[in-house]
PDB file of C-alpha atoms in Angstrom:
ATOM      1  CA  MET A   1      78.577  83.305 121.690  1.00 59.00           C
ATOM      2  CA  GLU A   2      81.511  84.946 122.961  1.00 58.00           C
ATOM      3  CA  THR A   3      82.787  88.099 121.804  1.00 60.00           C
ATOM      4  CA  VAL A   4      86.661  89.335 121.068  1.00 68.00           C
ATOM      5  CA  ALA A   5      87.881  92.773 121.768  1.00 79.00           C
ATOM      6  CA  LEU A   6      89.793  93.987 119.760  1.00 92.00           C
ATOM      7  CA  SER A   7      92.765  95.883 120.076  1.00 97.00           C
ATOM      8  CA  ASP A   8      94.409  98.540 118.248  1.00 98.00           C
ATOM      9  CA  ILE A   9      97.440  97.335 115.794  1.00 97.00           C
ATOM     10  CA  THR A  10     100.863  98.464 118.454  1.00 96.00           C
ATOM     11  CA  ASN A  11     103.872  96.379 116.701  1.00 95.00           C
ATOM     12  CA  GLN A  12     105.494  94.419 114.461  1.00 94.00           C
ATOM     13  CA  GLU A  13     104.176  90.785 115.084  1.00 96.00           C
ATOM     14  CA  ASP A  14     100.419  92.160 114.760  1.00 97.00           C
ATOM     15  CA  ILE A  15     101.435  93.938 111.443  1.00 97.00           C
ATOM     16  CA  ARG A  16     101.905  90.103 110.787  1.00 97.00           C
ATOM     17  CA  ARG A  17      99.222  88.930 111.690  1.00 98.00           C
ATOM     18  CA  LEU A  18      97.220  91.299 109.471  1.00 98.00           C
ATOM     19  CA  ILE A  19      99.836  90.835 106.672  1.00 98.00           C
ATOM     20  CA  ASP A  20      99.502  87.354 106.494  1.00 98.00           C
ATOM     21  CA  ALA A  21      95.573  87.346 106.906  1.00 98.00           C
ATOM     22  CA  PHE A  22      95.183  89.741 104.306  1.00 98.00           C
ATOM     23  CA  TYR A  23      97.917  87.999 101.392  1.00 97.00           C
ATOM     24  CA  THR A  24      96.209  84.883 102.294  1.00 97.00           C
ATOM     25  CA  VAL A  25      92.844  86.210 101.378  1.00 98.00           C
ATOM     26  CA  VAL A  26      94.652  88.227  98.674  1.00 97.00           C
ATOM     27  CA  ARG A  27      95.942  85.156  96.500  1.00 96.00           C
ATOM     28  CA  ARG A  28      92.418  83.029  96.766  1.00 97.00           C
ATOM     29  CA  ASP A  29      90.959  86.162  94.987  1.00 98.00           C
ATOM     30  CA  GLU A  30      90.002  86.194  91.289  1.00 97.00           C
ATOM     31  CA  LEU A  31      91.019  89.437  90.479  1.00 97.00           C
ATOM     32  CA  LEU A  32      93.921  89.828  92.820  1.00 96.00           C
ATOM     33  CA  GLY A  33      95.188  86.391  92.666  1.00 96.00           C
ATOM     34  CA  PRO A  34      96.365  85.432  88.818  1.00 95.00           C
ATOM     35  CA  VAL A  35      98.284  88.895  89.273  1.00 93.00           C
ATOM     36  CA  PHE A  36     100.279  88.620  92.453  1.00 92.00           C
ATOM     37  CA  ALA A  37     100.741  84.544  90.996  1.00 93.00           C
ATOM     38  CA  ALA A  38     102.081  85.795  87.622  1.00 91.00           C
ATOM     39  CA  ARG A  39     104.670  87.867  89.826  1.00 90.00           C
ATOM     40  CA  ILE A  40     105.531  86.173  93.013  1.00 92.00           C
ATOM     41  CA  PRO A  41     106.397  82.432  93.114  1.00 90.00           C
ATOM     42  CA  ASP A  42     104.740  80.025  95.716  1.00 87.00           C
ATOM     43  CA  GLY A  43     108.588  79.859  97.057  1.00 92.00           C
ATOM     44  CA  HIS A  44     109.190  83.776  97.337  1.00 95.00           C
ATOM     45  CA  TRP A  45     105.685  84.169  99.389  1.00 96.00           C
ATOM     46  CA  PRO A  46     107.466  84.074 102.590  1.00 96.00           C
ATOM     47  CA  THR A  47     110.206  87.013 101.496  1.00 93.00           C
ATOM     48  CA  HIS A  48     107.723  88.768 100.320  1.00 93.00           C
ATOM     49  CA  LEU A  49     105.263  88.548 103.180  1.00 95.00           C
ATOM     50  CA  ASP A  50     108.475  89.396 105.279  1.00 94.00           C
ATOM     51  CA  THR A  51     109.213  93.170 103.038  1.00 91.00           C
ATOM     52  CA  MET A  52     105.344  93.970 103.230  1.00 93.00           C
ATOM     53  CA  THR A  53     105.128  93.600 107.070  1.00 94.00           C
ATOM     54  CA  ARG A  54     108.241  95.896 107.505  1.00 92.00           C
ATOM     55  CA  PHE A  55     107.649  98.120 104.756  1.00 91.00           C
ATOM     56  CA  TRP A  56     104.079  98.468 106.848  1.00 93.00           C
ATOM     57  CA  THR A  57     105.501  98.671 110.180  1.00 93.00           C
ATOM     58  CA  ALA A  58     108.064 101.306 108.517  1.00 90.00           C
ATOM     59  CA  ALA A  59     104.886 103.501 107.497  1.00 89.00           C
ATOM     60  CA  LEU A  60     102.337 103.350 110.417  1.00 93.00           C
ATOM     61  CA  LEU A  61     104.888 102.737 113.653  1.00 90.00           C
ATOM     62  CA  ALA A  62     107.469 104.593 112.083  1.00 82.00           C
ATOM     63  CA  GLN A  63     109.596 102.176 113.110  1.00 72.00           C
ATOM     64  CA  ALA A  64     112.860 101.071 111.326  1.00 61.00           C
ATOM     65  CA  ALA A  65     111.867  97.385 110.168  1.00 58.00           C
ATOM     66  CA  GLY A  66     114.620  97.194 108.071  1.00 66.00           C
ATOM     67  CA  TYR A  67     112.509  98.255 104.572  1.00 66.00           C
ATOM     68  CA  ARG A  68     114.198  99.617 101.295  1.00 68.00           C
ATOM     69  CA  GLY A  69     112.513 100.033  98.634  1.00 68.00           C
ATOM     70  CA  ASN A  70     110.458 101.821  96.323  1.00 69.00           C
ATOM     71  CA  PRO A  71     106.982 100.595  95.727  1.00 67.00           C
ATOM     72  CA  GLY A  72     105.992 102.925  93.966  1.00 64.00           C
ATOM     73  CA  ALA A  73     108.136 101.882  90.917  1.00 66.00           C
ATOM     74  CA  LYS A  74     107.331  97.743  91.808  1.00 68.00           C
ATOM     75  CA  HIS A  75     103.637  98.527  90.909  1.00 68.00           C
ATOM     76  CA  LEU A  76     104.434 101.068  88.023  1.00 68.00           C
ATOM     77  CA  TYR A  77     104.296  98.575  84.832  1.00 70.00           C
ATOM     78  CA  LEU A  78     101.799  96.160  86.445  1.00 76.00           C
ATOM     79  CA  PRO A  79      98.571  95.257  84.185  1.00 78.00           C
ATOM     80  CA  ILE A  80      96.519  96.336  86.921  1.00 87.00           C
ATOM     81  CA  GLY A  81      93.529  99.129  86.970  1.00 87.00           C
ATOM     82  CA  GLU A  82      91.350 101.118  88.980  1.00 91.00           C
ATOM     83  CA  GLU A  83      89.374  97.840  89.521  1.00 95.00           C
ATOM     84  CA  HIS A  84      91.984  96.253  91.553  1.00 94.00           C
ATOM     85  CA  PHE A  85      93.285  98.920  93.548  1.00 93.00           C
ATOM     86  CA  GLU A  86      89.656  99.025  94.863  1.00 96.00           C
ATOM     87  CA  ARG A  87      89.214  95.576  95.101  1.00 97.00           C
ATOM     88  CA  TRP A  88      92.042  95.451  97.356  1.00 96.00           C
ATOM     89  CA  LEU A  89      91.854  98.596  98.995  1.00 97.00           C
ATOM     90  CA  ALA A  90      87.976  97.148  99.732  1.00 98.00           C
ATOM     91  CA  LEU A  91      89.801  93.908 100.812  1.00 98.00           C
ATOM     92  CA  PHE A  92      92.136  95.553 103.263  1.00 98.00           C
ATOM     93  CA  GLY A  93      89.668  97.594 105.070  1.00 98.00           C
ATOM     94  CA  GLU A  94      87.364  94.219 105.463  1.00 98.00           C
ATOM     95  CA  ILE A  95      90.809  92.942 106.898  1.00 98.00           C
ATOM     96  CA  VAL A  96      91.953  95.364 109.020  1.00 98.00           C
ATOM     97  CA  ASP A  97      88.200  96.010 110.528  1.00 98.00           C
ATOM     98  CA  SER A  98      87.985  92.199 111.391  1.00 97.00           C
ATOM     99  CA  MET A  99      91.290  91.918 113.359  1.00 98.00           C
ATOM    100  CA  PHE A 100      91.869  95.759 115.085  1.00 98.00           C
ATOM    101  CA  VAL A 101      90.552  98.718 115.989  1.00 98.00           C
ATOM    102  CA  GLY A 102      91.449 101.759 117.403  1.00 97.00           C
ATOM    103  CA  ASP A 103      93.426 105.337 115.742  1.00 97.00           C
ATOM    104  CA  ASN A 104      96.101 102.957 113.866  1.00 97.00           C
ATOM    105  CA  ALA A 105      93.734 100.681 112.726  1.00 98.00           C
ATOM    106  CA  THR A 106      91.735 103.177 110.804  1.00 98.00           C
ATOM    107  CA  GLU A 107      95.539 105.362 110.054  1.00 97.00           C
ATOM    108  CA  ILE A 108      96.693 101.983 108.349  1.00 97.00           C
ATOM    109  CA  LYS A 109      93.671 102.161 105.971  1.00 98.00           C
ATOM    110  CA  LEU A 110      94.143 105.500 105.213  1.00 97.00           C
ATOM    111  CA  ARG A 111      97.743 105.845 104.391  1.00 95.00           C
ATOM    112  CA  ALA A 112      97.082 102.149 102.188  1.00 96.00           C
ATOM    113  CA  ARG A 113      93.959 104.295 100.251  1.00 96.00           C
ATOM    114  CA  LYS A 114      96.608 107.250  99.526  1.00 95.00           C
ATOM    115  CA  MET A 115      99.771 105.096  98.758  1.00 90.00           C
ATOM    116  CA  GLY A 116      97.113 103.635  95.918  1.00 91.00           C
ATOM    117  CA  ASP A 117      95.866 106.865  95.067  1.00 92.00           C
ATOM    118  CA  LEU A 118      99.071 107.995  94.197  1.00 89.00           C
ATOM    119  CA  PHE A 119     100.454 104.496  92.593  1.00 86.00           C
ATOM    120  CA  GLN A 120      97.276 105.214  90.174  1.00 87.00           C
ATOM    121  CA  ALA A 121      98.279 108.358  89.461  1.00 88.00           C
ATOM    122  CA  LYS A 122     102.251 107.770  88.757  1.00 85.00           C
ATOM    123  CA  MET A 123     100.418 104.881  86.746  1.00 84.00           C
ATOM    124  CA  ALA A 124      98.580 107.322  84.693  1.00 83.00           C
ATOM    125  CA  MET A 125     101.588 109.195  84.227  1.00 83.00           C
ATOM    126  CA  ALA A 126     103.543 106.615  83.273  1.00 78.00           C
ATOM    127  CA  ARG A 127     100.742 105.670  80.357  1.00 75.00           C
ATOM    128  CA  GLN A 128      99.992 108.871  79.283  1.00 79.00           C
ATOM    129  CA  ASN A 129     103.986 109.631  78.598  1.00 77.00           C
ATOM    130  CA  GLY A 130     103.944 106.335  76.229  1.00 69.00           C
ATOM    131  CA  LEU A 131     105.761 103.511  78.528  1.00 59.00           C
ATOM    132  CA  SER A 132     104.124 100.618  78.025  1.00 52.00           C
ATOM    133  CA  ILE A 133     103.051  97.680  80.321  1.00 48.00           C
ATOM    134  CA  LEU A 134     104.893  94.814  81.278  1.00 43.00           C
TER     135      LEU A 134
END
């Protein structure tokens, strides 16, 4: 059996491959799939994947990839909890590790964890302040 050498994430094409692979798994996941299905109609997935590619390209590679948005605000009112974040991060880490190795592969997992922690803190604060979850 031939072993494939993994390389690091170096460009937007690498990030797009990662995003496509990751969300293919997420959409089939028993916990996460229904959350995404309720918010992103099938015909809108190409737009979501493009947005996520631009987001991660800007976040990881500091390239002006045309991302504009407020990801924290988009997650604030989702009916999700710690278990959703943990599952998302576990799947993300598994996909990254199956496709890439190197400093950027490690960094993208670290940044995902930090963003998850930040989103959870903001969601907890909003809930504590009486903002309802949609």
